[in-house]
mmCIF file of C-alpha atoms and ligand atoms in Angstrom:
data_model
loop_
_atom_site.group_PDB
_atom_site.id
_atom_site.type_symbol
_atom_site.label_atom_id
_atom_site.label_comp_id
_atom_site.label_asym_id
_atom_site.label_seq_id
_atom_site.Cartn_x
_atom_site.Cartn_y
_atom_site.Cartn_z
ATOM 1 C CA MET A 1 296.924 -82.885 290.265
ATOM 2 C CA SER A 2 293.958 -82.554 292.178
ATOM 3 C CA ASP A 3 290.077 -81.975 290.607
ATOM 4 C CA TRP A 4 288.795 -79.146 291.205
ATOM 5 C CA ARG A 5 286.967 -79.661 294.119
ATOM 6 C CA GLY A 6 290.774 -80.817 296.052
ATOM 7 C CA ILE A 7 292.111 -76.988 294.478
ATOM 8 C CA LEU A 8 289.556 -74.877 295.886
ATOM 9 C CA GLU A 9 289.316 -75.949 299.622
ATOM 10 C CA ALA A 10 293.139 -75.938 299.211
ATOM 11 C CA GLN A 11 292.462 -72.031 297.888
ATOM 12 C CA ILE A 12 290.214 -71.350 300.531
ATOM 13 C CA GLN A 13 292.234 -71.267 303.885
ATOM 14 C CA MET A 14 293.455 -68.322 305.324
ATOM 15 C CA ASP A 15 297.411 -68.017 303.314
ATOM 16 C CA PRO A 16 297.087 -71.361 300.408
ATOM 17 C CA PRO A 17 299.873 -71.836 298.101
ATOM 18 C CA ALA A 18 300.071 -70.749 294.255
ATOM 19 C CA LEU A 19 297.861 -72.336 292.385
ATOM 20 C CA SER A 20 299.700 -74.533 289.228
ATOM 21 C CA VAL A 21 299.199 -73.306 285.751
ATOM 22 C CA ASP A 22 297.345 -77.734 285.551
ATOM 23 C CA ASP A 23 295.471 -76.398 288.833
ATOM 24 C CA ALA A 24 294.028 -73.412 287.465
ATOM 25 C CA ALA A 25 293.563 -74.641 284.286
ATOM 26 C CA GLU A 26 291.463 -77.252 285.808
ATOM 27 C CA ILE A 27 289.414 -75.290 287.937
ATOM 28 C CA TYR A 28 288.081 -73.067 285.309
ATOM 29 C CA SER A 29 287.148 -76.183 282.823
ATOM 30 C CA ASN A 30 285.457 -77.898 285.326
ATOM 31 C CA ALA A 31 284.937 -76.092 288.722
ATOM 32 C CA PRO A 32 281.220 -75.280 288.713
ATOM 33 C CA LEU A 33 280.273 -70.846 288.364
ATOM 34 C CA ASN A 34 278.846 -70.685 292.331
ATOM 35 C CA GLU A 35 281.882 -72.802 293.463
ATOM 36 C CA LEU A 36 284.407 -70.672 291.986
ATOM 37 C CA MET A 37 283.185 -67.209 292.198
ATOM 38 C CA PHE A 38 282.555 -67.992 296.064
ATOM 39 C CA VAL A 39 286.429 -69.487 296.281
ATOM 40 C CA ALA A 40 287.173 -65.843 294.471
ATOM 41 C CA MET A 41 284.966 -63.851 296.931
ATOM 42 C CA GLU A 42 286.849 -66.095 299.940
ATOM 43 C CA ARG A 43 290.580 -64.711 298.157
ATOM 44 C CA ARG A 44 289.452 -61.764 297.505
ATOM 45 C CA LYS A 45 287.959 -60.405 300.927
ATOM 46 C CA ASN A 46 291.636 -61.931 301.889
ATOM 47 C CA GLN A 47 293.468 -59.711 299.452
ATOM 48 C CA VAL A 48 291.405 -56.688 299.240
ATOM 49 C CA PRO A 49 289.369 -56.572 302.706
ATOM 50 C CA GLY A 50 287.085 -54.103 303.423
ATOM 51 C CA ASN A 51 283.375 -53.922 301.166
ATOM 52 C CA TYR A 52 284.355 -51.148 298.854
ATOM 53 C CA VAL A 53 284.765 -51.504 295.019
ATOM 54 C CA THR A 54 286.819 -48.634 293.847
ATOM 55 C CA TYR A 55 286.580 -46.496 290.798
ATOM 56 C CA LEU A 56 287.924 -43.362 289.032
ATOM 57 C CA ILE A 57 287.249 -40.861 287.284
ATOM 58 C CA ASP A 58 289.371 -39.991 284.240
ATOM 59 C CA ARG A 59 289.825 -40.376 280.939
ATOM 60 C CA ASN A 60 290.674 -42.238 277.598
ATOM 61 C CA ILE A 61 292.355 -39.971 274.684
ATOM 62 C CA ASN A 62 293.736 -41.779 271.483
ATOM 63 C CA TYR A 63 296.397 -39.532 270.910
ATOM 64 C CA THR A 64 296.178 -40.727 266.792
ATOM 65 C CA ASN A 65 294.931 -43.956 265.037
ATOM 66 C CA VAL A 66 297.756 -44.106 262.312
ATOM 67 C CA CYS A 67 299.832 -47.349 263.328
ATOM 68 C CA THR A 68 301.795 -50.042 260.918
ATOM 69 C CA ILE A 69 301.292 -53.286 263.388
ATOM 70 C CA ASN A 70 298.286 -53.574 262.229
ATOM 71 C CA CYS A 71 296.604 -56.813 264.813
ATOM 72 C CA HIS A 72 293.756 -58.552 262.779
ATOM 73 C CA PHE A 73 291.167 -57.435 265.772
ATOM 74 C CA CYS A 74 291.792 -54.060 266.033
ATOM 75 C CA SER A 75 289.570 -52.168 263.615
ATOM 76 C CA PHE A 76 290.738 -48.926 265.378
ATOM 77 C CA TYR A 77 293.976 -48.506 263.371
ATOM 78 C CA ARG A 78 294.546 -45.917 260.015
ATOM 79 C CA SER A 79 297.937 -46.461 257.544
ATOM 80 C CA PRO A 80 299.676 -44.220 257.223
ATOM 81 C CA GLY A 81 297.910 -41.066 254.940
ATOM 82 C CA HIS A 82 294.915 -43.023 255.131
ATOM 83 C CA LYS A 83 291.726 -40.232 254.173
ATOM 84 C CA ASP A 84 290.722 -41.226 257.879
ATOM 85 C CA SER A 85 293.676 -41.303 260.398
ATOM 86 C CA TYR A 86 294.459 -38.307 262.176
ATOM 87 C CA THR A 87 296.685 -37.076 265.240
ATOM 88 C CA GLN A 88 295.973 -35.017 267.171
ATOM 89 C CA THR A 89 297.195 -31.274 268.685
ATOM 90 C CA VAL A 90 298.700 -30.760 271.846
ATOM 91 C CA ASP A 91 295.701 -27.957 272.290
ATOM 92 C CA GLN A 92 293.020 -31.010 271.558
ATOM 93 C CA ILE A 93 294.362 -32.939 273.751
ATOM 94 C CA SER A 94 294.296 -30.233 276.585
ATOM 95 C CA GLU A 95 291.088 -29.589 275.744
ATOM 96 C CA ARG A 96 290.223 -33.092 276.448
ATOM 97 C CA ILE A 97 291.800 -33.050 280.190
ATOM 98 C CA VAL A 98 289.998 -29.733 280.638
ATOM 99 C CA GLU A 99 286.284 -31.238 280.397
ATOM 100 C CA LEU A 100 288.015 -33.813 282.655
ATOM 101 C CA GLU A 101 289.074 -31.692 285.543
ATOM 102 C CA SER A 102 285.738 -29.843 285.334
ATOM 103 C CA VAL A 103 284.484 -33.003 286.804
ATOM 104 C CA GLY A 104 286.937 -34.043 288.789
ATOM 105 C CA GLY A 105 289.048 -36.853 287.491
ATOM 106 C CA SER A 106 292.493 -37.802 288.072
ATOM 107 C CA ARG A 107 293.888 -39.388 285.020
ATOM 108 C CA ILE A 108 294.168 -39.828 281.224
ATOM 109 C CA LEU A 109 295.402 -42.711 279.880
ATOM 110 C CA MET A 110 296.183 -41.805 276.434
ATOM 111 C CA GLN A 111 297.100 -44.140 273.906
ATOM 112 C CA GLY A 112 297.163 -44.516 270.729
ATOM 113 C CA GLY A 113 298.803 -46.447 267.633
ATOM 114 C CA VAL A 114 301.948 -47.061 266.611
ATOM 115 C CA ASN A 115 302.964 -44.510 264.371
ATOM 116 C CA PRO A 116 305.732 -43.823 262.259
ATOM 117 C CA SER A 117 305.514 -39.809 261.189
ATOM 118 C CA LEU A 118 305.891 -39.046 265.253
ATOM 119 C CA PRO A 119 309.605 -38.034 266.276
ATOM 120 C CA PHE A 120 310.696 -38.338 269.432
ATOM 121 C CA GLU A 121 310.927 -35.307 270.830
ATOM 122 C CA TRP A 122 306.865 -34.994 269.208
ATOM 123 C CA TYR A 123 306.374 -36.845 272.721
ATOM 124 C CA THR A 124 308.422 -35.067 274.855
ATOM 125 C CA ALA A 125 306.843 -31.732 274.129
ATOM 126 C CA LEU A 126 303.393 -33.272 274.810
ATOM 127 C CA LEU A 127 304.279 -35.061 278.583
ATOM 128 C CA GLU A 128 306.223 -31.302 279.277
ATOM 129 C CA GLU A 129 303.288 -29.281 277.852
ATOM 130 C CA LEU A 130 300.169 -31.602 279.525
ATOM 131 C CA SER A 131 302.541 -31.693 282.937
ATOM 132 C CA ARG A 132 302.618 -27.852 282.449
ATOM 133 C CA ARG A 133 298.860 -27.308 281.756
ATOM 134 C CA HIS A 134 297.693 -30.425 283.995
ATOM 135 C CA PRO A 135 299.900 -30.216 286.846
ATOM 136 C CA LYS A 136 297.147 -32.616 289.400
ATOM 137 C CA ILE A 137 296.384 -34.667 286.025
ATOM 138 C CA SER A 138 298.384 -38.164 286.534
ATOM 139 C CA LEU A 139 299.515 -38.661 282.417
ATOM 140 C CA ASP A 140 299.453 -42.995 282.553
ATOM 141 C CA CYS A 141 300.285 -42.526 278.033
ATOM 142 C CA PHE A 142 301.865 -45.319 275.597
ATOM 143 C CA SER A 143 300.907 -49.116 275.922
ATOM 144 C CA PRO A 144 304.976 -51.541 275.646
ATOM 145 C CA ILE A 145 304.172 -51.797 271.445
ATOM 146 C CA GLU A 146 303.951 -48.016 271.088
ATOM 147 C CA ILE A 147 307.194 -47.276 273.489
ATOM 148 C CA GLU A 148 308.947 -49.989 271.185
ATOM 149 C CA GLY A 149 307.908 -48.364 267.926
ATOM 150 C CA ILE A 150 309.069 -45.332 268.995
ATOM 151 C CA SER A 151 312.516 -46.277 270.157
ATOM 152 C CA GLU A 152 312.729 -47.896 266.647
ATOM 153 C CA VAL A 153 312.385 -44.740 265.144
ATOM 154 C CA SER A 154 314.363 -42.574 267.799
ATOM 155 C CA GLY A 155 317.410 -44.938 267.661
ATOM 156 C CA LEU A 156 316.630 -45.070 271.139
ATOM 157 C CA SER A 157 316.880 -47.613 273.913
ATOM 158 C CA THR A 158 313.189 -48.471 274.831
ATOM 159 C CA MET A 159 314.813 -48.336 278.364
ATOM 160 C CA GLU A 160 316.310 -44.370 277.574
ATOM 161 C CA VAL A 161 313.292 -44.012 275.871
ATOM 162 C CA LEU A 162 311.015 -44.499 279.662
ATOM 163 C CA SER A 163 313.474 -42.392 281.708
ATOM 164 C CA ARG A 164 313.013 -39.279 279.583
ATOM 165 C CA PHE A 165 309.628 -39.757 279.287
ATOM 166 C CA ARG A 166 309.771 -40.319 282.952
ATOM 167 C CA ASP A 167 311.657 -36.727 283.641
ATOM 168 C CA SER A 168 308.848 -35.069 281.129
ATOM 169 C CA GLY A 169 305.887 -36.153 283.298
ATOM 170 C CA LEU A 170 304.830 -39.833 282.561
ATOM 171 C CA HIS A 171 303.607 -41.557 285.590
ATOM 172 C CA GLY A 172 303.049 -44.857 284.783
ATOM 173 C CA LEU A 173 301.978 -46.861 280.943
ATOM 174 C CA PRO A 174 298.820 -48.220 279.539
ATOM 175 C CA GLY A 175 298.324 -51.871 280.406
ATOM 176 C CA GLY A 176 297.580 -52.048 276.447
ATOM 177 C CA GLY A 177 298.912 -54.250 274.206
ATOM 178 C CA ALA A 178 299.138 -57.114 276.107
ATOM 179 C CA GLU A 179 296.226 -59.972 274.855
ATOM 180 C CA MET A 180 297.761 -62.451 274.681
ATOM 181 C CA LEU A 181 300.903 -63.854 275.944
ATOM 182 C CA VAL A 182 301.960 -66.652 274.705
ATOM 183 C CA ASP A 183 303.748 -66.413 271.885
ATOM 184 C CA ASN A 184 301.556 -68.847 269.284
ATOM 185 C CA VAL A 185 298.442 -67.830 270.034
ATOM 186 C CA ARG A 186 300.009 -63.963 269.742
ATOM 187 C CA SER A 187 301.869 -64.407 265.973
ATOM 188 C CA GLY A 188 298.251 -65.740 264.639
ATOM 189 C CA ILE A 189 296.313 -62.196 265.625
ATOM 190 C CA SER A 190 299.245 -59.982 265.527
ATOM 191 C CA PRO A 191 302.257 -61.525 263.397
ATOM 192 C CA ARG A 192 304.266 -57.523 263.658
ATOM 193 C CA LYS A 193 303.711 -57.229 267.494
ATOM 194 C CA GLY A 194 306.345 -59.453 268.550
ATOM 195 C CA SER A 195 307.024 -62.352 271.228
ATOM 196 C CA SER A 196 305.551 -61.575 274.358
ATOM 197 C CA ASN A 197 309.042 -61.279 275.884
ATOM 198 C CA ASN A 198 308.821 -57.073 274.171
ATOM 199 C CA TRP A 199 306.050 -57.146 276.441
ATOM 200 C CA LEU A 200 307.259 -58.062 279.294
ATOM 201 C CA ARG A 201 311.149 -56.837 279.077
ATOM 202 C CA VAL A 202 309.046 -52.987 278.765
ATOM 203 C CA MET A 203 306.982 -53.628 281.159
ATOM 204 C CA SER A 204 309.954 -54.490 283.247
ATOM 205 C CA GLU A 205 312.000 -51.238 282.852
ATOM 206 C CA ALA A 206 309.197 -49.438 283.770
ATOM 207 C CA GLN A 207 308.141 -50.688 286.408
ATOM 208 C CA THR A 208 312.444 -50.533 287.269
ATOM 209 C CA LEU A 209 311.812 -46.908 286.760
ATOM 210 C CA GLY A 210 308.756 -46.578 289.585
ATOM 211 C CA LEU A 211 306.754 -45.861 287.141
ATOM 212 C CA ILE A 212 303.367 -47.532 287.609
ATOM 213 C CA THR A 213 301.664 -50.237 285.358
ATOM 214 C CA SER A 214 298.778 -51.874 285.024
ATOM 215 C CA ALA A 215 298.114 -55.403 283.186
ATOM 216 C CA THR A 216 295.617 -57.128 280.888
ATOM 217 C CA ASN A 217 294.078 -59.798 279.299
ATOM 218 C CA VAL A 218 292.355 -59.730 275.673
ATOM 219 C CA PHE A 219 291.523 -63.440 275.750
ATOM 220 C CA GLY A 220 288.657 -65.134 273.305
ATOM 221 C CA PHE A 221 290.791 -65.926 270.304
ATOM 222 C CA GLY A 222 290.386 -69.692 270.435
ATOM 223 C CA GLU A 223 293.535 -70.519 272.658
ATOM 224 C CA SER A 224 293.028 -72.947 275.043
ATOM 225 C CA HIS A 225 291.638 -72.204 279.356
ATOM 226 C CA VAL A 226 295.548 -73.960 279.638
ATOM 227 C CA GLU A 227 297.148 -71.191 277.077
ATOM 228 C CA ARG A 228 295.030 -68.240 279.625
ATOM 229 C CA VAL A 229 296.613 -69.469 282.444
ATOM 230 C CA GLU A 230 300.168 -68.916 280.851
ATOM 231 C CA HIS A 231 299.295 -65.720 280.490
ATOM 232 C CA MET A 232 298.138 -65.238 283.641
ATOM 233 C CA GLU A 233 302.210 -66.433 285.107
ATOM 234 C CA LYS A 234 303.490 -64.568 282.825
ATOM 235 C CA ILE A 235 302.662 -61.828 285.019
ATOM 236 C CA ARG A 236 302.445 -63.144 288.179
ATOM 237 C CA SER A 237 306.372 -64.036 287.842
ATOM 238 C CA LEU A 238 307.468 -60.689 286.652
ATOM 239 C CA GLN A 239 305.115 -59.081 289.391
ATOM 240 C CA ASN A 240 307.343 -61.582 291.845
ATOM 241 C CA GLU A 241 310.593 -60.928 290.384
ATOM 242 C CA THR A 242 309.934 -56.835 290.219
ATOM 243 C CA VAL A 243 308.066 -57.020 293.693
ATOM 244 C CA ALA A 244 311.226 -58.593 294.895
ATOM 245 C CA GLN A 245 313.460 -56.170 293.579
ATOM 246 C CA GLY A 246 311.917 -53.002 295.768
ATOM 247 C CA ASN A 247 309.780 -51.967 292.553
ATOM 248 C CA PRO A 248 306.182 -50.906 291.976
ATOM 249 C CA GLY A 249 304.490 -54.172 290.227
ATOM 250 C CA PHE A 250 301.425 -53.609 288.470
ATOM 251 C CA THR A 251 298.966 -52.986 289.800
ATOM 252 C CA SER A 252 295.734 -54.033 288.857
ATOM 253 C CA PHE A 253 294.687 -57.312 286.199
ATOM 254 C CA ILE A 254 291.868 -56.054 284.153
ATOM 255 C CA SER A 255 290.075 -58.940 281.578
ATOM 256 C CA TRP A 256 288.127 -58.830 278.509
ATOM 257 C CA PRO A 257 287.258 -61.030 275.569
ATOM 258 C CA VAL A 258 288.311 -59.611 272.575
ATOM 259 C CA MET A 259 285.487 -57.743 270.255
ATOM 260 C CA LEU A 260 284.882 -59.217 267.037
ATOM 261 C CA GLU A 261 281.362 -57.303 265.921
ATOM 262 C CA ASN A 262 283.637 -54.838 263.099
ATOM 263 C CA ASN A 263 287.078 -55.957 262.653
ATOM 264 C CA ALA A 264 288.609 -58.542 260.696
ATOM 265 C CA PHE A 265 287.387 -62.234 262.340
ATOM 266 C CA GLY A 266 283.670 -59.871 262.099
ATOM 267 C CA LYS A 267 284.310 -59.621 258.530
ATOM 268 C CA MET A 268 284.722 -63.223 257.940
ATOM 269 C CA GLY A 269 281.465 -63.460 259.643
ATOM 270 C CA ILE A 270 282.486 -64.086 262.778
ATOM 271 C CA ARG A 271 280.067 -63.440 265.722
ATOM 272 C CA ARG A 272 281.013 -63.973 270.030
ATOM 273 C CA ASN A 273 280.047 -67.711 270.497
ATOM 274 C CA SER A 274 279.882 -68.840 266.891
ATOM 275 C CA THR A 275 282.901 -70.574 266.771
ATOM 276 C CA GLY A 276 284.445 -70.708 269.667
ATOM 277 C CA LEU A 277 285.916 -67.672 269.255
ATOM 278 C CA GLY A 278 284.435 -64.205 271.838
ATOM 279 C CA ALA A 279 283.372 -65.379 275.310
ATOM 280 C CA GLY A 280 279.667 -64.910 277.105
ATOM 281 C CA ALA A 281 278.750 -63.710 280.431
ATOM 282 C CA VAL A 282 279.523 -67.035 281.906
ATOM 283 C CA GLU A 283 282.931 -67.444 280.550
ATOM 284 C CA TYR A 284 283.869 -64.247 281.624
ATOM 285 C CA LEU A 285 282.781 -64.983 285.078
ATOM 286 C CA ARG A 286 284.903 -67.776 285.438
ATOM 287 C CA HIS A 287 287.858 -66.068 283.637
ATOM 288 C CA VAL A 288 287.928 -63.283 286.510
ATOM 289 C CA SER A 289 287.292 -65.921 288.887
ATOM 290 C CA VAL A 290 289.634 -67.347 288.169
ATOM 291 C CA SER A 291 292.773 -64.433 287.227
ATOM 292 C CA ARG A 292 291.905 -63.642 290.923
ATOM 293 C CA ILE A 293 292.365 -66.984 292.951
ATOM 294 C CA PHE A 294 295.714 -67.209 290.281
ATOM 295 C CA MET A 295 296.276 -63.712 290.888
ATOM 296 C CA ASN A 296 298.097 -63.764 294.117
ATOM 297 C CA ASN A 297 300.750 -61.079 294.119
ATOM 298 C CA ILE A 298 298.391 -58.437 292.293
ATOM 299 C CA ASP A 299 295.697 -56.877 295.027
ATOM 300 C CA HIS A 300 293.691 -55.646 292.260
ATOM 301 C CA ILE A 301 290.917 -57.394 289.401
ATOM 302 C CA GLN A 302 288.997 -55.257 287.640
ATOM 303 C CA SER A 303 285.991 -55.848 286.269
ATOM 304 C CA SER A 304 284.953 -54.297 282.275
ATOM 305 C CA TRP A 305 281.677 -53.179 281.831
ATOM 306 C CA PRO A 306 283.193 -51.099 278.655
ATOM 307 C CA THR A 307 283.016 -55.351 276.874
ATOM 308 C CA MET A 308 280.626 -57.026 279.271
ATOM 309 C CA GLY A 309 277.958 -54.228 279.363
ATOM 310 C CA LEU A 310 277.242 -52.979 283.470
ATOM 311 C CA GLU A 311 274.918 -56.033 284.451
ATOM 312 C CA VAL A 312 277.414 -57.880 283.794
ATOM 313 C CA ALA A 313 280.035 -56.128 285.767
ATOM 314 C CA GLN A 314 278.475 -56.240 288.384
ATOM 315 C CA ILE A 315 277.934 -59.966 288.118
ATOM 316 C CA ALA A 316 281.957 -60.155 288.555
ATOM 317 C CA LEU A 317 282.015 -57.750 291.513
ATOM 318 C CA SER A 318 280.972 -61.606 293.604
ATOM 319 C CA ALA A 319 283.504 -63.318 291.651
ATOM 320 C CA GLY A 320 286.527 -61.356 292.932
ATOM 321 C CA ALA A 321 286.758 -58.041 291.636
ATOM 322 C CA ASP A 322 286.881 -55.082 293.526
ATOM 323 C CA ASP A 323 287.236 -52.423 291.189
ATOM 324 C CA ILE A 324 284.829 -51.462 288.511
ATOM 325 C CA GLY A 325 287.437 -49.387 286.403
ATOM 326 C CA SER A 326 286.866 -45.889 285.180
ATOM 327 C CA THR A 327 284.627 -43.012 283.776
ATOM 328 C CA MET A 328 286.923 -43.558 280.949
ATOM 329 C CA MET A 329 284.287 -40.494 279.182
ATOM 330 C CA GLU A 330 285.254 -41.333 275.672
ATOM 331 C CA GLU A 331 286.616 -44.433 274.498
ATOM 332 C CA ASN A 332 287.853 -45.334 270.370
ATOM 333 C CA VAL A 333 289.453 -48.620 270.325
ATOM 334 C CA VAL A 334 287.336 -51.363 271.536
ATOM 335 C CA SER A 335 284.432 -49.821 271.052
ATOM 336 C CA ALA A 336 285.645 -49.652 267.366
ATOM 337 C CA SER A 337 284.925 -53.168 267.194
ATOM 338 C CA GLY A 338 281.609 -53.349 268.560
ATOM 339 C CA THR A 339 281.070 -51.903 271.960
ATOM 340 C CA THR A 340 278.077 -49.458 271.889
ATOM 341 C CA LYS A 341 278.610 -48.397 275.589
ATOM 342 C CA THR A 342 281.896 -45.591 275.609
ATOM 343 C CA MET A 343 281.411 -43.769 278.931
ATOM 344 C CA ALA A 344 279.859 -43.975 282.376
ATOM 345 C CA SER A 345 278.927 -41.167 285.034
ATOM 346 C CA VAL A 346 280.091 -41.011 288.715
ATOM 347 C CA ASP A 347 276.235 -41.852 289.034
ATOM 348 C CA GLU A 348 276.128 -44.499 287.317
ATOM 349 C CA LEU A 349 279.271 -46.506 288.493
ATOM 350 C CA GLU A 350 278.237 -45.830 292.103
ATOM 351 C CA ARG A 351 274.480 -47.029 291.641
ATOM 352 C CA ALA A 352 275.780 -50.369 290.035
ATOM 353 C CA ILE A 353 278.120 -50.803 292.869
ATOM 354 C CA LEU A 354 276.188 -50.639 296.234
ATOM 355 C CA GLN A 355 273.022 -52.264 293.982
ATOM 356 C CA SER A 356 275.622 -55.171 294.187
ATOM 357 C CA GLY A 357 276.439 -54.800 297.445
ATOM 358 C CA PHE A 358 279.532 -52.626 298.108
ATOM 359 C CA ILE A 359 280.030 -49.541 299.277
ATOM 360 C CA PRO A 360 281.232 -47.060 296.179
ATOM 361 C CA ALA A 361 284.968 -45.411 296.496
ATOM 362 C CA VAL A 362 286.871 -42.853 294.298
ATOM 363 C CA ARG A 363 290.603 -43.632 293.649
ATOM 364 C CA ASP A 364 293.082 -42.795 291.985
ATOM 365 C CA SER A 365 295.936 -44.229 289.234
ATOM 366 C CA GLU A 366 298.061 -46.352 291.278
ATOM 367 C CA TYR A 367 294.545 -47.223 294.006
ATOM 368 C CA ASN A 368 295.186 -45.002 296.633
ATOM 369 C CA ILE A 369 291.090 -44.278 297.641
ATOM 370 C CA LEU A 370 290.343 -40.836 297.391
ATOM 371 C CA ASN A 371 286.927 -40.176 298.057
ATOM 372 C CA VAL A 372 283.961 -42.543 299.881
ATOM 373 C CA LEU A 373 280.459 -42.426 298.948
ATOM 374 C CA GLU A 374 279.000 -40.981 302.595
ATOM 375 C CA GLN A 375 276.465 -43.190 304.329
ATOM 376 C CA ASP A 376 273.721 -40.912 303.687
ATOM 377 C CA ARG A 377 274.203 -40.394 300.098
ATOM 378 C CA VAL A 378 274.101 -44.035 299.404
ATOM 379 C CA ALA A 379 270.628 -44.496 300.901
ATOM 380 C CA LEU A 380 269.068 -41.869 297.442
ATOM 381 C CA LYS A 381 271.286 -43.714 295.392
ATOM 382 C CA VAL A 382 270.016 -47.291 295.963
ATOM 383 C CA GLY A 383 266.516 -46.555 296.604
HETATM 384 S S1 LIG B 1 295.449 -52.823 268.573
HETATM 385 FE FE1 LIG B 1 297.392 -51.511 269.179
HETATM 386 S S2 LIG B 1 299.441 -52.161 268.149
HETATM 387 FE FE2 LIG B 1 297.518 -53.255 266.751
HETATM 388 S S3 LIG B 1 296.692 -51.533 265.174
HETATM 389 FE FE3 LIG B 1 295.977 -51.582 266.975
HETATM 390 S S4 LIG B 1 296.385 -49.591 267.156
HETATM 391 FE FE4 LIG B 1 297.925 -51.244 266.337
#
């Protein structure tokens, strides 16, 4: 293994070799942040040329908070029968989509808990009705753990569940529930969530069916830098396999530190950085930079304003991120753990991008650019 200087020098070449896990951990741990960010930006220019930073006008919808998985870091879920548990009706969900349509949105990201009382037909009827009422909205719904839960309730394989959902109007799967795809970390924080291979298998099946997928990473559970890169390595490997088979791979990689304030860690008095859990701005920027350099087969790296705030998300645009996420309109899962900002206006995102030196561009959930901010409006926003 080289030291961080040699590794970064190699990565700045035109067509650098894929980083090994050990080399990625070396630059993660030891390279100065400014050097790491510089090389990440060089890789970003190579993978996503041009000066655009994209964002999506969408809405998060959490259709149920009933869940039986009980992840330690989750403040969102309620056990079946809990007085604060809920499941939204088709009409309630549809009303939220009408609001999204009124601001020019193009997709919903809908996820919830693993709710054992919802039969398979509830989901197919929901997808069919939403597709009928909102034909222009992409339905990116149900993370792999929900697909597994629905498979268990229905007795169908996860592949069959996905296939029937696709036929009912499902466009893609959110990347949620990956957290750390390293089993000794995973079993400590989400003992009932199953192995990392389950998440990867469901995503692989979705990709085989042509569904659109993204990959996420929540870090800061006390794991090492090597383990964080091992998570990235599992995603990079699946991406290589799925693309070689001619399937659409992950569109993007999105990471954020665990929010500790209101969850089981918070209740034990553990706060960000007081015990090595969570991550501050510098650690986050190192993580984004390493993910850009390591993920040589995933084009889009997203910065996370809901967890880090808009200012840190802006800096991440100079650490290799080429996308600032989405307007969201509402968010109930991460926000339940302590983040305060759960929506951003188009204006806020465009200003944030412009102030960072990039041109805002609206995209769809497949990262096709729909609109670029016109030059005459740029001066108005920056001024
Ligand atoms: S993170 Fe998801 S699977 Fe885990 S308890 Fe919360 S809702 Fe359930």
